[in-house]
mmCIF file of C-alpha atoms and ligand atoms in Angstrom:
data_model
loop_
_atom_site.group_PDB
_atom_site.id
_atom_site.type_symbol
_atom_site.label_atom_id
_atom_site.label_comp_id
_atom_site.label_asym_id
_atom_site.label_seq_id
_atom_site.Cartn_x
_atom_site.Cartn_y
_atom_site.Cartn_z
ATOM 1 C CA UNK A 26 -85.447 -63.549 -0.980
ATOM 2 C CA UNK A 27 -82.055 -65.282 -0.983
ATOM 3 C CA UNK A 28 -79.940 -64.412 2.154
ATOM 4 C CA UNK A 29 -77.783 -62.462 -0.042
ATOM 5 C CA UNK A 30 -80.677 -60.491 -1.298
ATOM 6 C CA UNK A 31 -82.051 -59.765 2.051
ATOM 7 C CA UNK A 32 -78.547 -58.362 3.162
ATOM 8 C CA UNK A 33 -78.516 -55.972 0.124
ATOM 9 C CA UNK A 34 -82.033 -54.600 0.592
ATOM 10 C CA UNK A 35 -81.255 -53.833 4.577
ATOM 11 C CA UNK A 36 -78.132 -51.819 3.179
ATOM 12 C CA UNK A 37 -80.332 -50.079 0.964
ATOM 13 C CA UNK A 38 -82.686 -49.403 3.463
ATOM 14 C CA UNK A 39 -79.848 -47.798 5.664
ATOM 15 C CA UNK A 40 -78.633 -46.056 2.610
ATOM 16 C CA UNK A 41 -81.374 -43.649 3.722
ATOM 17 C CA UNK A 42 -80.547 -42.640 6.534
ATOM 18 C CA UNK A 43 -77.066 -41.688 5.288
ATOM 19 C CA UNK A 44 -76.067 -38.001 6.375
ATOM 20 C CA UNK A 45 -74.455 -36.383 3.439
ATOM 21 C CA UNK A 46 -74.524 -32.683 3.101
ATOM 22 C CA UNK A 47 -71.115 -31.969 2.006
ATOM 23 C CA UNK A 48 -71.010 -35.015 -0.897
ATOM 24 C CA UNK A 49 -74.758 -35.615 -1.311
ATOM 25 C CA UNK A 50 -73.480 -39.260 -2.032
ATOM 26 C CA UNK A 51 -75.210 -41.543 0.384
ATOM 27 C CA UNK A 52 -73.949 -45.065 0.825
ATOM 28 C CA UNK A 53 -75.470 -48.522 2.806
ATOM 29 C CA UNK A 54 -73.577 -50.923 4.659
ATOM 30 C CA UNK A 55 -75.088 -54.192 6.332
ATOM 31 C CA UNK A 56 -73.348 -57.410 7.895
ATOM 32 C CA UNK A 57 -74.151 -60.592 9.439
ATOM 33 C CA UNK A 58 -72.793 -62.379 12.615
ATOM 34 C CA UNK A 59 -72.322 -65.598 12.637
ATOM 35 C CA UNK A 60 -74.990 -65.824 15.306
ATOM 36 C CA UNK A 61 -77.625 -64.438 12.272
ATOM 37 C CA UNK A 62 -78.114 -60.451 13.378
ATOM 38 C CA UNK A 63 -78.135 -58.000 11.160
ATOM 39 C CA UNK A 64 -76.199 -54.303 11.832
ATOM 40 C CA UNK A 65 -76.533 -51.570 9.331
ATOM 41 C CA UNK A 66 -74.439 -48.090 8.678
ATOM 42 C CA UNK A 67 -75.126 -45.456 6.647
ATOM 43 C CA UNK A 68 -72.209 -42.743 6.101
ATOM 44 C CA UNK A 69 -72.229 -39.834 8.274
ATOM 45 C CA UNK A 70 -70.101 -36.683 6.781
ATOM 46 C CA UNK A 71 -68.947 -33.677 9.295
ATOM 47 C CA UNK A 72 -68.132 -30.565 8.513
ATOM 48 C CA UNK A 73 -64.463 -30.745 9.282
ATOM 49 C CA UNK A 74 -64.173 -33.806 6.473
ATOM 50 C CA UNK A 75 -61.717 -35.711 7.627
ATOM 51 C CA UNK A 76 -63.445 -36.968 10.592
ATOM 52 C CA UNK A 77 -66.372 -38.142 8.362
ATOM 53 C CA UNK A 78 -67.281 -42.218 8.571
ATOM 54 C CA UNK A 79 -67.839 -44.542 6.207
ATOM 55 C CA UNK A 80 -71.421 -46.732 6.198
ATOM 56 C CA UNK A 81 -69.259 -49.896 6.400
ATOM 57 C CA UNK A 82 -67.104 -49.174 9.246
ATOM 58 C CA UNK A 83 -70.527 -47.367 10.570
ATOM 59 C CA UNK A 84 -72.259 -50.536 10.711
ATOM 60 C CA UNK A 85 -69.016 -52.682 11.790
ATOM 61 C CA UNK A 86 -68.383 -50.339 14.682
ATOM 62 C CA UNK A 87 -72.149 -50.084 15.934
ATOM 63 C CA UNK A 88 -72.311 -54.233 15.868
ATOM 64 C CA UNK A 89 -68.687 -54.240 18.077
ATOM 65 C CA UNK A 90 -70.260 -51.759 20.441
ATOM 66 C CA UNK A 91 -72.758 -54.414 20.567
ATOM 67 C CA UNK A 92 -70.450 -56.858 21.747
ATOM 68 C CA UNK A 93 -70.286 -58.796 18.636
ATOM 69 C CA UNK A 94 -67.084 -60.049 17.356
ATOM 70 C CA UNK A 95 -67.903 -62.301 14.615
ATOM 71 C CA UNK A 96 -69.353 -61.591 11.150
ATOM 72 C CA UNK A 97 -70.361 -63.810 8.179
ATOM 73 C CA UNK A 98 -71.115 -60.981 5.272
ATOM 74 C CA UNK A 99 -71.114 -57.609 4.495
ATOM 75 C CA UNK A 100 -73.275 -55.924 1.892
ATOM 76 C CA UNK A 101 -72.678 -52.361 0.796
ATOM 77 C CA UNK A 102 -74.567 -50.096 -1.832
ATOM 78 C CA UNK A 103 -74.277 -46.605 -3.638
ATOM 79 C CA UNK A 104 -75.205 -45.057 -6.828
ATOM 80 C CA UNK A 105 -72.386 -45.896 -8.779
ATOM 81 C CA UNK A 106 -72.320 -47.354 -12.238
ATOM 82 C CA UNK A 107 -70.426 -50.372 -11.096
ATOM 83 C CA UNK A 108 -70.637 -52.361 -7.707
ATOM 84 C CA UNK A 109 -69.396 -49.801 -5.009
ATOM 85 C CA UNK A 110 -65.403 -50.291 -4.099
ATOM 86 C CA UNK A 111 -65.000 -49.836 -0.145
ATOM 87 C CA UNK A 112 -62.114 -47.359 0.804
ATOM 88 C CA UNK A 113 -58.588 -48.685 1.735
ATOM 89 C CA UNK A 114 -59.990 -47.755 5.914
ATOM 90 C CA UNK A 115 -62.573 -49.458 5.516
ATOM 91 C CA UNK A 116 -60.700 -52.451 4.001
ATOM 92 C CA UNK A 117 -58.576 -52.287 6.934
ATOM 93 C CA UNK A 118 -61.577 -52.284 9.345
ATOM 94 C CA UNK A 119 -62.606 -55.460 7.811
ATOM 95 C CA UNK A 120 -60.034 -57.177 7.570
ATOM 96 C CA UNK A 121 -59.714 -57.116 11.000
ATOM 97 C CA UNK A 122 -63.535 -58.657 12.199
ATOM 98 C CA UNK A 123 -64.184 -60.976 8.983
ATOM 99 C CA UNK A 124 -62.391 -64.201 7.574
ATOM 100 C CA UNK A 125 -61.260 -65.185 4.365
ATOM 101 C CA UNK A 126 -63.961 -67.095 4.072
ATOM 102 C CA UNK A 127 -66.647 -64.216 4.515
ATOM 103 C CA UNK A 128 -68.646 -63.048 1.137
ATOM 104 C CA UNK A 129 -68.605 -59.211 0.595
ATOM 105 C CA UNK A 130 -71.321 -57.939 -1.546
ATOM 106 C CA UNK A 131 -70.538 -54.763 -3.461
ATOM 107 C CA UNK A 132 -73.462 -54.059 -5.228
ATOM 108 C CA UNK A 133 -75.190 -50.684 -6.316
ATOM 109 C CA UNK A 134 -79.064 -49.182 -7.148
ATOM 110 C CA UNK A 135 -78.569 -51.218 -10.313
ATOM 111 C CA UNK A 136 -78.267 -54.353 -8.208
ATOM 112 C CA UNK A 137 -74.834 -55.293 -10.477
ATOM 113 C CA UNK A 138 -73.229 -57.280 -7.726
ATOM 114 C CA UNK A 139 -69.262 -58.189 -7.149
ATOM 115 C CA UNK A 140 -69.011 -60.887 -4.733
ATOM 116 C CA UNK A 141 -65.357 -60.589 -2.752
ATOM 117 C CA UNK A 142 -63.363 -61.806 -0.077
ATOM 118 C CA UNK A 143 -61.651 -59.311 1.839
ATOM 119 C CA UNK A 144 -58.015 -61.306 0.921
ATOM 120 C CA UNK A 145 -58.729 -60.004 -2.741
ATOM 121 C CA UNK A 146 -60.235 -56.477 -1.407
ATOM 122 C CA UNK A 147 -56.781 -55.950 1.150
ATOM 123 C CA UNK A 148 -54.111 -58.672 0.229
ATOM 124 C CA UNK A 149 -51.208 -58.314 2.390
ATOM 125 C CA UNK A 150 -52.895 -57.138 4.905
ATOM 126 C CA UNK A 151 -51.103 -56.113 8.357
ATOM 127 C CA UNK A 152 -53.071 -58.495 10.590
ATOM 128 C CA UNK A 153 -53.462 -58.512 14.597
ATOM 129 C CA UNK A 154 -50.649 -61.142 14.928
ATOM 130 C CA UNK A 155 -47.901 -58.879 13.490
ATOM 131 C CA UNK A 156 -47.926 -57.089 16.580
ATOM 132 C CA UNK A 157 -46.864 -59.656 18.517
ATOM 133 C CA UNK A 158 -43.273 -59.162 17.466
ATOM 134 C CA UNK A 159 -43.505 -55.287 18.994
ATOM 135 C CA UNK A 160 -43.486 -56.809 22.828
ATOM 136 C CA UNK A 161 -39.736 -57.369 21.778
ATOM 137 C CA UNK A 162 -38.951 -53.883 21.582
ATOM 138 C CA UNK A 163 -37.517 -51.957 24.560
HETATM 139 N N1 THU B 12 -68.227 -43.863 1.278
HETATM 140 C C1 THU B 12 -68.731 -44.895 2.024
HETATM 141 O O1 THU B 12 -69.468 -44.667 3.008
HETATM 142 N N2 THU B 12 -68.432 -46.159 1.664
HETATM 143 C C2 THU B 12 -67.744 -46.501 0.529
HETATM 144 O O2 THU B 12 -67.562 -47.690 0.259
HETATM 145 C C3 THU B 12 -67.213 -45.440 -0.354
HETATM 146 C C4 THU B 12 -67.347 -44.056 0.147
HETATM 147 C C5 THU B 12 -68.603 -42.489 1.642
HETATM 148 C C6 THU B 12 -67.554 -41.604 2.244
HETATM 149 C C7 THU B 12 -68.113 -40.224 1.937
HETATM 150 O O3 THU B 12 -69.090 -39.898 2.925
HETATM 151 C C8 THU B 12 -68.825 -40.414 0.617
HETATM 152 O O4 THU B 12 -69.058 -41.807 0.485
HETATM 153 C C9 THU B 12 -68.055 -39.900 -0.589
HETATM 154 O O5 THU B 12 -66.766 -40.409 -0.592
#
């Protein structure tokens, strides 16, 4: 199993584990450090919606917690007739822990696959260093 591969199936192993009464539409997340570990998410829905999390930001948040900062990939999975499209938060979310240069498989049961980097996923993207000009304001 390619690298790639191997980061797919461990999404789609954590696809399982998704919690998804409300939507019955259970999705996988899994990335890489740098360092070579492996952190998976699954989505988690709540009754009160809004507050429901996504399996990318899932798996992003448990690997910060973690005390990991840097990430090489990300592989996510659902059962959608093309390769799954990550939500504009989650975009966010990873635009702020991966580089340009990180590989974002979106990929579904099928196994079609759209490899991305998250400047084409979130171009434009308000970045940590455009706060910097806030410490100006009174
Ligand atoms: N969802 C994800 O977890 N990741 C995606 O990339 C797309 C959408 C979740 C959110 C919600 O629990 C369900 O899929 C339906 O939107």
């Amino acid at each position: 199993m390619t690298n790639k591969e191997n980061l797919i199936a461990e999404a789609k192993k954590a696809r399982e584990k998704a919690y998804t009464p409300y939507s019955k539409f259970s999705v996988g997340a899994a990335i890489k450090t740098k360092s070579g570990k492996v952190y998976t998410g699954c989505n988690i829905e709540i009754a009160a919606l809004s507050v429901s999390c996504c399996a990318e930001r899932v798996a992003i948040f448990r690997a910060i917690a973690d005390g990991e900062r840097d990430f090489s990939e990300l592989a996510v999975t659902g059962d959608t007739s093309k390769p799954i499209s990550p939500c504009g938060s989650c975009r966010q979310v990873m635009s702020e822990f991966f580089d340009t240069s990180a590989n974002m498989y979106l990929t579904n049961l099928n196994h079609d696959t759209k490899t991305m980097k998250i400047n084409e996923l979130l171009p434009f993207s308000f970045q940590p260093e455009d706060l910097v000009n806030g410490e100006n304001d009174e």
